[in-house]
Coordinates of C-alpha atoms in Angstrom, one line a residue:
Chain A
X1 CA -128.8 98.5 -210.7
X2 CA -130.4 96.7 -207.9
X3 CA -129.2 96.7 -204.3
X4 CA -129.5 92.8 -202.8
X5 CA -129.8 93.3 -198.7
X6 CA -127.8 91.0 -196.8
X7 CA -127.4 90.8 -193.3
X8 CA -124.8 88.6 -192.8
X9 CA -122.0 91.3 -192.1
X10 CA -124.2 92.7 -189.6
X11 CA -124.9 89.9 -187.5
X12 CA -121.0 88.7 -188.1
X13 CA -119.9 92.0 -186.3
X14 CA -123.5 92.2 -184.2
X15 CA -120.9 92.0 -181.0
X16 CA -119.4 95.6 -181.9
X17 CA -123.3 96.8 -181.7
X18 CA -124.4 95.1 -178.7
X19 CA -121.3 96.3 -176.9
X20 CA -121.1 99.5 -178.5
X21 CA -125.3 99.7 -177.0
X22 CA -123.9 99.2 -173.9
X23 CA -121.9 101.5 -173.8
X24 CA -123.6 104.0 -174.9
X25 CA -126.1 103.3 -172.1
X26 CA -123.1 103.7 -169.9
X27 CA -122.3 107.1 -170.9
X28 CA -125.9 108.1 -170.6
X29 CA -126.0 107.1 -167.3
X30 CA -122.4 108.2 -165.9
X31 CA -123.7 111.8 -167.6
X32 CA -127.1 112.1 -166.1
X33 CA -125.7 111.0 -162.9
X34 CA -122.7 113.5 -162.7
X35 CA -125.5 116.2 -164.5
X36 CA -127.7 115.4 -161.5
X37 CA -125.1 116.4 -159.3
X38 CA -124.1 119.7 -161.0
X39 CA -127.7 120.5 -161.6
X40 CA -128.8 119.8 -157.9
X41 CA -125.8 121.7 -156.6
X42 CA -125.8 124.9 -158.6
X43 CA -130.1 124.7 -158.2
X44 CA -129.7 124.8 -154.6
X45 CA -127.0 127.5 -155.1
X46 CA -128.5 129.5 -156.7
X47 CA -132.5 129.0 -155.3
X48 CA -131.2 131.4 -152.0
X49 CA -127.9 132.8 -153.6
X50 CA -127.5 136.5 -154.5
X51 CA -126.8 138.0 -158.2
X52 CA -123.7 137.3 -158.7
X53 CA -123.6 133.8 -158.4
X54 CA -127.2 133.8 -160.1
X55 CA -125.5 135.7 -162.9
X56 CA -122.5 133.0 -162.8
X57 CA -124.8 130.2 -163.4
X58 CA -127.1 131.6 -165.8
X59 CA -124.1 132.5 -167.7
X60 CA -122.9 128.8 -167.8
X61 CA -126.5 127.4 -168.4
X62 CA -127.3 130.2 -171.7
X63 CA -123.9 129.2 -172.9
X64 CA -124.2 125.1 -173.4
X65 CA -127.8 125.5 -174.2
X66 CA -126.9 127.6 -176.8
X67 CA -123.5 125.8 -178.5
X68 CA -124.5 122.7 -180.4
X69 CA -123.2 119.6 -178.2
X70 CA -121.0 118.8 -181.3
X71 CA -118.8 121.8 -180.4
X72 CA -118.3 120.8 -177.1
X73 CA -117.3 117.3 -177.8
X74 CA -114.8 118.8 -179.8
X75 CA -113.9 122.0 -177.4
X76 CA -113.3 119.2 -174.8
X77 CA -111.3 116.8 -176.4
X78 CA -108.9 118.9 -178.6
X79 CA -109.3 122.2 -176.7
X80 CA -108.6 121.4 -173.5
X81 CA -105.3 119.4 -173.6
X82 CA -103.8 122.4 -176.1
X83 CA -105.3 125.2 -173.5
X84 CA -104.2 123.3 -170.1
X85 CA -101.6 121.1 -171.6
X86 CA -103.2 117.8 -170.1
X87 CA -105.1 115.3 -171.9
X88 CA -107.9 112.6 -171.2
X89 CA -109.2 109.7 -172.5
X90 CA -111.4 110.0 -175.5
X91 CA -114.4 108.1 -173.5
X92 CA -113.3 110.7 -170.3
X93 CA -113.4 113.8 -172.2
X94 CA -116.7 112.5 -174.0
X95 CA -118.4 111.7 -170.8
X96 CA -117.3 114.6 -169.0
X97 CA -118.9 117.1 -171.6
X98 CA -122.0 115.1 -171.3
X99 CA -122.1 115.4 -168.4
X100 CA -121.6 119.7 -168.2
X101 CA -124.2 119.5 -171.0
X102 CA -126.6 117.5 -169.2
X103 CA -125.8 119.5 -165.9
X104 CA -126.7 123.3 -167.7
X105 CA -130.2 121.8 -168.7
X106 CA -130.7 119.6 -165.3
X107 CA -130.3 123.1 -163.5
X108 CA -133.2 124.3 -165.0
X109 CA -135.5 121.3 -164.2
X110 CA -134.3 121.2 -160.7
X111 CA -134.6 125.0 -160.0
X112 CA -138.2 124.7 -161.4
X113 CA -138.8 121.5 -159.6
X114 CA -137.5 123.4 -155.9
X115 CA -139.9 126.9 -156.9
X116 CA -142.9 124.0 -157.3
X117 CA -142.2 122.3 -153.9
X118 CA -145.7 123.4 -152.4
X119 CA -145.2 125.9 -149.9
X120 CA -147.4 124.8 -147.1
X121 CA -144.9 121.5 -147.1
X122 CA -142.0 123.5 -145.6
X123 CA -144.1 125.0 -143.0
X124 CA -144.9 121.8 -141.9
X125 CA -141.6 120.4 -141.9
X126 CA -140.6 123.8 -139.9
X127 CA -143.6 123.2 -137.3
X128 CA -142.5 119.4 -136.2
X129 CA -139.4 121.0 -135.6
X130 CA -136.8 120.3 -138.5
X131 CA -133.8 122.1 -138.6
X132 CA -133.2 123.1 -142.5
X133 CA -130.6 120.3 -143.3
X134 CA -133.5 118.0 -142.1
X135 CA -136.1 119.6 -144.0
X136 CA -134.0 119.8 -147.4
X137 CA -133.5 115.8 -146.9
X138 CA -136.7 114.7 -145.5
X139 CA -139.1 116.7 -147.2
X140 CA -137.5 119.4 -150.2
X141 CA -135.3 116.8 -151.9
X142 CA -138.0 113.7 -152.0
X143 CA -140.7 116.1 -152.6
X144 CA -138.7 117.9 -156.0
X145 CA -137.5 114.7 -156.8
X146 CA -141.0 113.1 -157.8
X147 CA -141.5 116.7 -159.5
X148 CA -138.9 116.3 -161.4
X149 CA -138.8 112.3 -162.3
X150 CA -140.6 113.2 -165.7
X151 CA -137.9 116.1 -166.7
X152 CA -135.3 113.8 -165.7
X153 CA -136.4 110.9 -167.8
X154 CA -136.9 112.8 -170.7
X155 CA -133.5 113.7 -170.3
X156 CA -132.0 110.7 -169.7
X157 CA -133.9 109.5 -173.1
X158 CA -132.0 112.4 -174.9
X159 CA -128.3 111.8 -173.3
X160 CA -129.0 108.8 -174.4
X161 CA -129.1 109.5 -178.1
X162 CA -126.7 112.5 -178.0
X163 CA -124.0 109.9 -177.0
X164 CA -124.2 109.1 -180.9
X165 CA -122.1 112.1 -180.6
X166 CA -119.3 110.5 -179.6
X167 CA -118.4 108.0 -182.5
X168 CA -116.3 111.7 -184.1
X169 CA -114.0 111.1 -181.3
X170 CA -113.7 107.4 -181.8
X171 CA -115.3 106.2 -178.5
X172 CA -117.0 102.7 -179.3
X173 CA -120.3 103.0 -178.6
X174 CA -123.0 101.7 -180.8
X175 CA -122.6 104.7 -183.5
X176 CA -119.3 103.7 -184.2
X177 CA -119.6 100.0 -184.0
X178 CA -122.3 101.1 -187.1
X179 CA -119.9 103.1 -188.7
X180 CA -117.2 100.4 -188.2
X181 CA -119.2 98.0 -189.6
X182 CA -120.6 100.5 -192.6
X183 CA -117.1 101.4 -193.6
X184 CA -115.7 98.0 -193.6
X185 CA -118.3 95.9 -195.3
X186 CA -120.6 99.0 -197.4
X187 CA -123.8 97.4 -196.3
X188 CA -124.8 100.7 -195.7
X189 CA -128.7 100.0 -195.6
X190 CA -128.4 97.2 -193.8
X191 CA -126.3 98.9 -190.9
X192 CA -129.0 101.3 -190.1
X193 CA -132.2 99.2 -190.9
X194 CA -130.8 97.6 -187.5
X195 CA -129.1 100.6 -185.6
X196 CA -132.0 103.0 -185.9
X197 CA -134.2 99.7 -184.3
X198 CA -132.1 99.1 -181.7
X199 CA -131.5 103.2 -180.4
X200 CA -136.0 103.1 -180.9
X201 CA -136.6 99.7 -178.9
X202 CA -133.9 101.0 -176.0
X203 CA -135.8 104.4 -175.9
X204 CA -139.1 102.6 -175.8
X205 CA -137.9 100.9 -173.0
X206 CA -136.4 103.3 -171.1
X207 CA -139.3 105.4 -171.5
X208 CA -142.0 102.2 -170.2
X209 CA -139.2 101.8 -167.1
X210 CA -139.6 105.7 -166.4
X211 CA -143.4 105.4 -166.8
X212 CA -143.5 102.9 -164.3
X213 CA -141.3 105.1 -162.2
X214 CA -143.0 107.4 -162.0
X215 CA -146.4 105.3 -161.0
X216 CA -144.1 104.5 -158.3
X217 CA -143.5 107.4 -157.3
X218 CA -146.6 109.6 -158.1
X219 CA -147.4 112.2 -155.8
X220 CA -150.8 113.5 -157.5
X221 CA -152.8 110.4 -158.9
X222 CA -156.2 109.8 -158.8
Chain B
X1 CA -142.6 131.4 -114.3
X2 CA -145.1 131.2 -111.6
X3 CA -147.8 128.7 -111.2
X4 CA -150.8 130.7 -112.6
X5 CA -148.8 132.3 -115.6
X6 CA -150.7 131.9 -118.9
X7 CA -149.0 129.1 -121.1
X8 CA -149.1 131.2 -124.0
X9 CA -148.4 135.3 -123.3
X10 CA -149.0 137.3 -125.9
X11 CA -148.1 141.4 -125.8
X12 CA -148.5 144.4 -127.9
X13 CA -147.5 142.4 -131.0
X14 CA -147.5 144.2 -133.9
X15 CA -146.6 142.7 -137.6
X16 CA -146.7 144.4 -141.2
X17 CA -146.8 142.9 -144.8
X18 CA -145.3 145.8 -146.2
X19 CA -147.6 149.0 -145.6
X20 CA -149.9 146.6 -144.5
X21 CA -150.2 146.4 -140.8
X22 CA -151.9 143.1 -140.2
X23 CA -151.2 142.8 -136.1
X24 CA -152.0 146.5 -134.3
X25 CA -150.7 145.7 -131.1
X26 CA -152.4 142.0 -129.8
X27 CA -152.6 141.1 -126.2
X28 CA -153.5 137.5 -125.6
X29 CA -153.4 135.1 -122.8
X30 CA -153.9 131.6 -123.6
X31 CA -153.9 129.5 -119.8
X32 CA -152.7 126.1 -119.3
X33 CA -155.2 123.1 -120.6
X34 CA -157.6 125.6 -121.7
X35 CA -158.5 126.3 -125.6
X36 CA -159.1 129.5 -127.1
X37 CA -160.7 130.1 -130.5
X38 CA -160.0 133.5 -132.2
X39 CA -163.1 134.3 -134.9
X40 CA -163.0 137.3 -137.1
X41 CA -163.2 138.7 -141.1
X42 CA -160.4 137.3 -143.0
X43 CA -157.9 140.1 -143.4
X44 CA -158.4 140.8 -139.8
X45 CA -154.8 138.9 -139.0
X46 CA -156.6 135.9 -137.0
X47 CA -154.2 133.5 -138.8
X48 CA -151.3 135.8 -139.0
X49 CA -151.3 135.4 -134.9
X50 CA -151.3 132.1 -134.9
X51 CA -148.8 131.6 -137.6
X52 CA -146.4 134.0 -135.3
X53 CA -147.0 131.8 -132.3
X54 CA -144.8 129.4 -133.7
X55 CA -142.6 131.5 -135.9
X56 CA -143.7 130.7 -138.8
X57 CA -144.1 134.7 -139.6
X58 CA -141.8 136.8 -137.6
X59 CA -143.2 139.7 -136.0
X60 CA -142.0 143.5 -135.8
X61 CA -142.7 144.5 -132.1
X62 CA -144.1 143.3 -129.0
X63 CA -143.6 139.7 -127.5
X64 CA -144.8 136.3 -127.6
X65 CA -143.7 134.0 -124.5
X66 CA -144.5 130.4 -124.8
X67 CA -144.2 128.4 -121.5
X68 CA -141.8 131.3 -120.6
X69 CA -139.5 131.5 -123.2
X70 CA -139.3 134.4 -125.7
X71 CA -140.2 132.6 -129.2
X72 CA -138.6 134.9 -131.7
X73 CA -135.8 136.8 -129.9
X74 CA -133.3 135.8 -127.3
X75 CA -133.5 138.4 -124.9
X76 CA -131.1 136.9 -122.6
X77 CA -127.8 139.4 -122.5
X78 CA -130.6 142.4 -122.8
X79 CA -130.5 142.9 -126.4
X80 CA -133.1 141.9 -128.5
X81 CA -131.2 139.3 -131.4
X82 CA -133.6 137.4 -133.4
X83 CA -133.2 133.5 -133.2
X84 CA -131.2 131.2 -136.0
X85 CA -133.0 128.1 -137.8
X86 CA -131.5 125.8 -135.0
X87 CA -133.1 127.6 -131.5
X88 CA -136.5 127.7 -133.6
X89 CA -136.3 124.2 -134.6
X90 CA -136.0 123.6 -131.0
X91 CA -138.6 125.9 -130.1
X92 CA -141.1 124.8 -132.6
X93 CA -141.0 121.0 -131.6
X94 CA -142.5 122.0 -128.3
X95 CA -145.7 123.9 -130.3
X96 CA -147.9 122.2 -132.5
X97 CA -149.8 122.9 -135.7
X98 CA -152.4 121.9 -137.9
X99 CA -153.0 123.4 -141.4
X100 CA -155.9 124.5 -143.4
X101 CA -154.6 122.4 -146.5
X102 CA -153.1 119.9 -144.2
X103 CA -149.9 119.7 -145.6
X104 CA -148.8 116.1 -145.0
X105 CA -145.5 115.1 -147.1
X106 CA -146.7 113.6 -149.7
X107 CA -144.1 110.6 -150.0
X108 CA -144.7 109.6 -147.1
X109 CA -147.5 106.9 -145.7
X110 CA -149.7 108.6 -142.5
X111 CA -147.6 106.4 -140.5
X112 CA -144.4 107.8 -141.7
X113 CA -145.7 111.3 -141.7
X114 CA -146.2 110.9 -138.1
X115 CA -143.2 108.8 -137.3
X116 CA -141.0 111.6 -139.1
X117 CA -140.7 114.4 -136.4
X118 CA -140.4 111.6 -133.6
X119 CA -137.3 110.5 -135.3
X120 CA -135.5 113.3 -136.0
X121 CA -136.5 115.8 -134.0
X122 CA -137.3 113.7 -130.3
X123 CA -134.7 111.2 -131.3
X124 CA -136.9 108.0 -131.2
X125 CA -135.5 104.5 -132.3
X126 CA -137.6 103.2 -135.8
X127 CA -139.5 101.0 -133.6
X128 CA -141.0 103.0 -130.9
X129 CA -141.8 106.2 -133.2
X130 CA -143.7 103.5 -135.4
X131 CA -145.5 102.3 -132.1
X132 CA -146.5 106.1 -130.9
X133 CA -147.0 106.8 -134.2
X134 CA -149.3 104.3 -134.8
X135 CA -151.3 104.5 -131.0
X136 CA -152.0 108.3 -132.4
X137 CA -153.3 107.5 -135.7
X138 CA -155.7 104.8 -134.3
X139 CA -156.5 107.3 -131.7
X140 CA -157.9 109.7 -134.9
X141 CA -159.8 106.6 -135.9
X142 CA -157.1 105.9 -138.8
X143 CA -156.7 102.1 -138.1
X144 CA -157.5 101.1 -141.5
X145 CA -155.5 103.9 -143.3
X146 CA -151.8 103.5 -141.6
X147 CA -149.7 102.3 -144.7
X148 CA -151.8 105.2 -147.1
X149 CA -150.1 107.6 -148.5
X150 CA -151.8 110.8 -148.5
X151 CA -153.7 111.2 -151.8
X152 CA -155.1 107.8 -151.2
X153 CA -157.2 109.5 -148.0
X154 CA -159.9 111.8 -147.8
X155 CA -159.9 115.4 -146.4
X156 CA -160.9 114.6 -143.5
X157 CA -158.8 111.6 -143.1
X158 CA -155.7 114.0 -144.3
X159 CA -156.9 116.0 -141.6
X160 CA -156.5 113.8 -138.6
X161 CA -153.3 112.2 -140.0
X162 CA -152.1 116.4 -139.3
X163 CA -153.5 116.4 -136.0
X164 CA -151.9 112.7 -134.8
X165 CA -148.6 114.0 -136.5
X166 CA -148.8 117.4 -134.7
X167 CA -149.9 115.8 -130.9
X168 CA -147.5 112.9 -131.0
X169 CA -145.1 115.4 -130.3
X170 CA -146.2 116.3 -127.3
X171 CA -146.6 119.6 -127.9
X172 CA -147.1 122.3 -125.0
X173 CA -150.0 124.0 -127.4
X174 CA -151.5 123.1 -130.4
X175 CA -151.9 126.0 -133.2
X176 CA -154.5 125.1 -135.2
X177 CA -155.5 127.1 -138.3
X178 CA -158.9 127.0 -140.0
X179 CA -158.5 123.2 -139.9
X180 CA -162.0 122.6 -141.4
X181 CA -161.8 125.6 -143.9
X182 CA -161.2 123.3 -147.3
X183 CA -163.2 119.9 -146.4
X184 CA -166.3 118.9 -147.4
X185 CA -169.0 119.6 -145.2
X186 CA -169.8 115.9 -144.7
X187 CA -165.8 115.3 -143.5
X188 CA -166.1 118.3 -140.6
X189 CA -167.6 116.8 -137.9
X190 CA -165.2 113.9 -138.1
X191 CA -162.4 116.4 -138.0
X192 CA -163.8 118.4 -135.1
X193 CA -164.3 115.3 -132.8
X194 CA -160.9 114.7 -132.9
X195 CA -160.4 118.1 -131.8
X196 CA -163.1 118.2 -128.9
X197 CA -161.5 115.0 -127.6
X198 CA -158.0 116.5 -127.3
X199 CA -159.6 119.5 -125.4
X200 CA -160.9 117.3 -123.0
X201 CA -157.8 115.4 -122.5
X202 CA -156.6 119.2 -121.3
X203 CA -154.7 119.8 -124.7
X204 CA -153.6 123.5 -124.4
X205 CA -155.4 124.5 -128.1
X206 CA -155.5 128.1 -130.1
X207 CA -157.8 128.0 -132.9
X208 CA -158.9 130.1 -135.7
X209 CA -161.7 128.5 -137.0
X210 CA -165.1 129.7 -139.3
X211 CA -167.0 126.8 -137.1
X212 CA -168.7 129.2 -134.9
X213 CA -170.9 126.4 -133.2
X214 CA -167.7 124.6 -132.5
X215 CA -165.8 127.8 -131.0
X216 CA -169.1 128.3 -129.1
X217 CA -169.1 124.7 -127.7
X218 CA -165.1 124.1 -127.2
X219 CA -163.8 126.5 -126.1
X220 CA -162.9 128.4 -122.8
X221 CA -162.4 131.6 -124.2
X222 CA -163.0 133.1 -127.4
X223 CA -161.7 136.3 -128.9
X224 CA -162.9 138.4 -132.2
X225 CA -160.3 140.0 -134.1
X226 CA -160.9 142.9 -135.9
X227 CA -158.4 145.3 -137.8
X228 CA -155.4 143.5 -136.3
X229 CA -156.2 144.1 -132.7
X230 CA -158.0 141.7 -129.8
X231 CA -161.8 144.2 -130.2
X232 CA -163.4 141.4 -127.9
X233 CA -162.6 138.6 -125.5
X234 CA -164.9 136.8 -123.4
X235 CA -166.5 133.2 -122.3
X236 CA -168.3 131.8 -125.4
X237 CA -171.3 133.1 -123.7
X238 CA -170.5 136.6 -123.7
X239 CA -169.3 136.6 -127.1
X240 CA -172.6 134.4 -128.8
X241 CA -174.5 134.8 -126.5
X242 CA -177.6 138.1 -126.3
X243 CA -176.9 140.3 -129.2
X244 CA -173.0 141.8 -128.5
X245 CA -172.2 144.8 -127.6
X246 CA -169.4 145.6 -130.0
X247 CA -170.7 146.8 -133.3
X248 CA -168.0 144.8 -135.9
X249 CA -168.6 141.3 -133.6
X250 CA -172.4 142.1 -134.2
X251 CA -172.1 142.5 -137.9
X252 CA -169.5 139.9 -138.1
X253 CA -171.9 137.2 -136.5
X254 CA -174.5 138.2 -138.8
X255 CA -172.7 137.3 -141.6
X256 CA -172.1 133.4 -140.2
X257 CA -174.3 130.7 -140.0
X258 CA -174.3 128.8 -136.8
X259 CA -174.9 125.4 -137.4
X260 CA -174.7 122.5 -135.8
X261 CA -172.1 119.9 -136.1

């Protein structure tokens, strides 16, 4: 039997991939931002804190690392509003537990990017005279952040993808828009000959806008 | 404070790493306007000193007095309490310093480096920080290099961008700490000119430097460390010049070249 490509389904229901793209780069974003903010916090938590609370977010960091995202998507969704008896949202719930997920790794990249904040910098900061708010905004924060532009990229490249992920809860990003389109029509080849394109080109962009990021922003270069 | 008290009043300071004690007991004046180098073995807590002067190390015992005030400890209802982040910050504006490895921010352009502490320590409006800012750095001969950031300058251009952003402040004494230790031979004298002209302008200066020409030829007093105590203090004459007295200074001048810069 011979299999005959045709792309005319696809590009009839193209809007369901480009919308479902977008979204997806939506969630990415919304998670890395909301990650950022978990990760930042519990780094600079736990950089001066004592063992219990080091203990408390080491805990929450070895757990996500070490449960496949999958689970949590689905520990989210269907656990949470049994447990606690509310419910969200499919796209919420999905962008929330990105978001946790993304925050357990982003702790990690920013602790590592404080402990590399040279030294000498803070001494500085402390000899003109800053007061330590001053000298984590003027000089810790933009000094870690150029640190950590490459970690964060990377990771923004890998939210990215994992919001696949959420086409087993229905939310319409461009996974499901593939599945919709696969189940309805059957051109199963076809589908992902253009999916698997589009998810590459968007993380070869991503990546070239991060590169040029981090020219921007490059603290060593020579 | 009297008229003729030193600006800097250092007394029986002593500081340990651990078993370690690096500071013995150190006695040190330093008099307004004048500049004192302090020369010695590394290990022999010459940098230690300095970094205390400011704070930047806390010390065990003794007292440091800048300009009359107690740095570390508020002595003021007869207790001894150690001072929070905020009183330092305060007191630390008021004293300068300049690093071995510079330590410029690194986001931030030479202007902005200097403009930074004028801002948000002294309270300056965007405008006149950039325009002290800026009359420092051409002062250090940086004219050309304003808008660079840091890794686009040499070592010794790093180096003044340190000094303009440490004496815009208007310090009472500039700290400065083996300045010339990690340039280039070729960069030091450019470094160093910058330095004799601020001790001419009267810049209160303590220095710990390897340059012994320099300490020779700037300053008014220089003292050699030596197992974390003060084991000489003189005029740079006494101190380099006729073969010294004190054993360790002997052996310890030995060891350095003198050259000229």
């Amino acid at each position: 039997m011979q299999y005959h490509l045709n792309y005319n389904f696809i590009w009839k229901y193209f809007d369901r991939l480009a919308w479902g793209l977008a979204l997806s780069l939506e969630l990415a974003t919304i998670g890395i931002l909301i990650g950022c903010i978990i990760g930042l916090a519990l780094a600079v938590l736990s950089h001066g804190a004592g063992r219990p609370v080091r203990f408390v977010v080491g805990a929450y960091v070895e757990f996500i690392r070490n449960v496949p995202l999958l689970l949590l998507v689905y520990l989210v969704f269907y656990g949470i509003p049994s447990v606690g008896g509310f419910a969200y949202d499919a796209t919420t719930s999905f962008t929330m537990t990105l978001a946790v997920y993304a925050g357990a790794y982003l702790v990690e990249v920013f602790r590592a990017g404080l402990d590399a904040i040279p030294k000498g910098l803070i001494d500085a900061g402390r000899a003109i005279g800053l007061t330590p708010a001053q000298r984590v905004l003027h000089v810790q924060l933009p000094t870690m952040f150029r640190i950590v532009l490459p970690s964060l990229g990377n990771a923004f490249i890998s939210l990215f993808k994992d919001t696949s992920l959420a086409t087993v809860l229905a939310v319409p990003e461009l996974m499901y828009g593939a599945n919709w389109i696969y189940t309805n029509t059957f051109r199963i080849v076809e589908v992902w000959t253009v999916v698997a394109p589009m998810y590459l080109v968007t993380g070869f962009i991503l990546l070239g806008c991060l590169r040029l990021l981090e020219r921007r922003f490059a603290i060593r270069r020579r | 404070m009297s008229g003729n008290d030193p600006l800097v009043k250092v007394r029986g300071l002593t500081k340990s790493f651990g078993a370690n004690q690096v500071l013995q007991g150190v006695d040190l004046d330093v008099p307004k306007g004048s500049v004192v180098s302090i020369i010695g073995a590394s290990g022999s807590g010459k940098t230690t000193l300095l970094r205390c002067v400011n704070l930047l190390e806390t010390y065990d015992g003794g007292s440091i007095e800048v300009d009359g005030v107690e740095v570390g400890y508020d002595l003021s209802d007869g207790r001894r309490r150690p001072r929070g982040e905020r009183e330092l910050a305060g007191i630390r504006a008021d004293i300068g310093m300049v690093f071995q490895l510079f330590n410029l921010f690194p986001h931030l352009t030479a202007t902005e480096n200097v403009m930074l502490g004028l801002r948000k320590v002294r309270g300056m409006g965007k405008a006149e920080a950039r325009a002290a800012a800026e009359q420092w750095l051409v002062r250090v001969g940086l004219a050309d290099k304003l808008e660079s950031l840091p890794i686009e300058l040499s070592g010794g251009q790093q180096q003044r961008v340190g000094i303009a952003r440490a004496v815009a402040m208007n310090p009472k004494v500039l700290l400065l700490d083996e300045i010339t230790s990690a340039l280039d031979p070729e960069l030091v004298g450019e470094v160093l000119k910058v330095v004799r002209e601020l001790a001419r302008d009267g810049m209160t200066m303590m220095l710990v430097t390897h340059e012994m020409t320099f300490a020779r030829d700037v300053s008014s007093r220089v003292v050699f460390m030596d197992g974390g105590r003060v084991a000489v203090e003189g005029s740079p004459k006494d101190v380099f010049g006729a073969p010294a007295q004190h054993e360790r200074l002997r052996g310890f001048l030995a060891r350095i070249e003198l050259r000229d810069i």
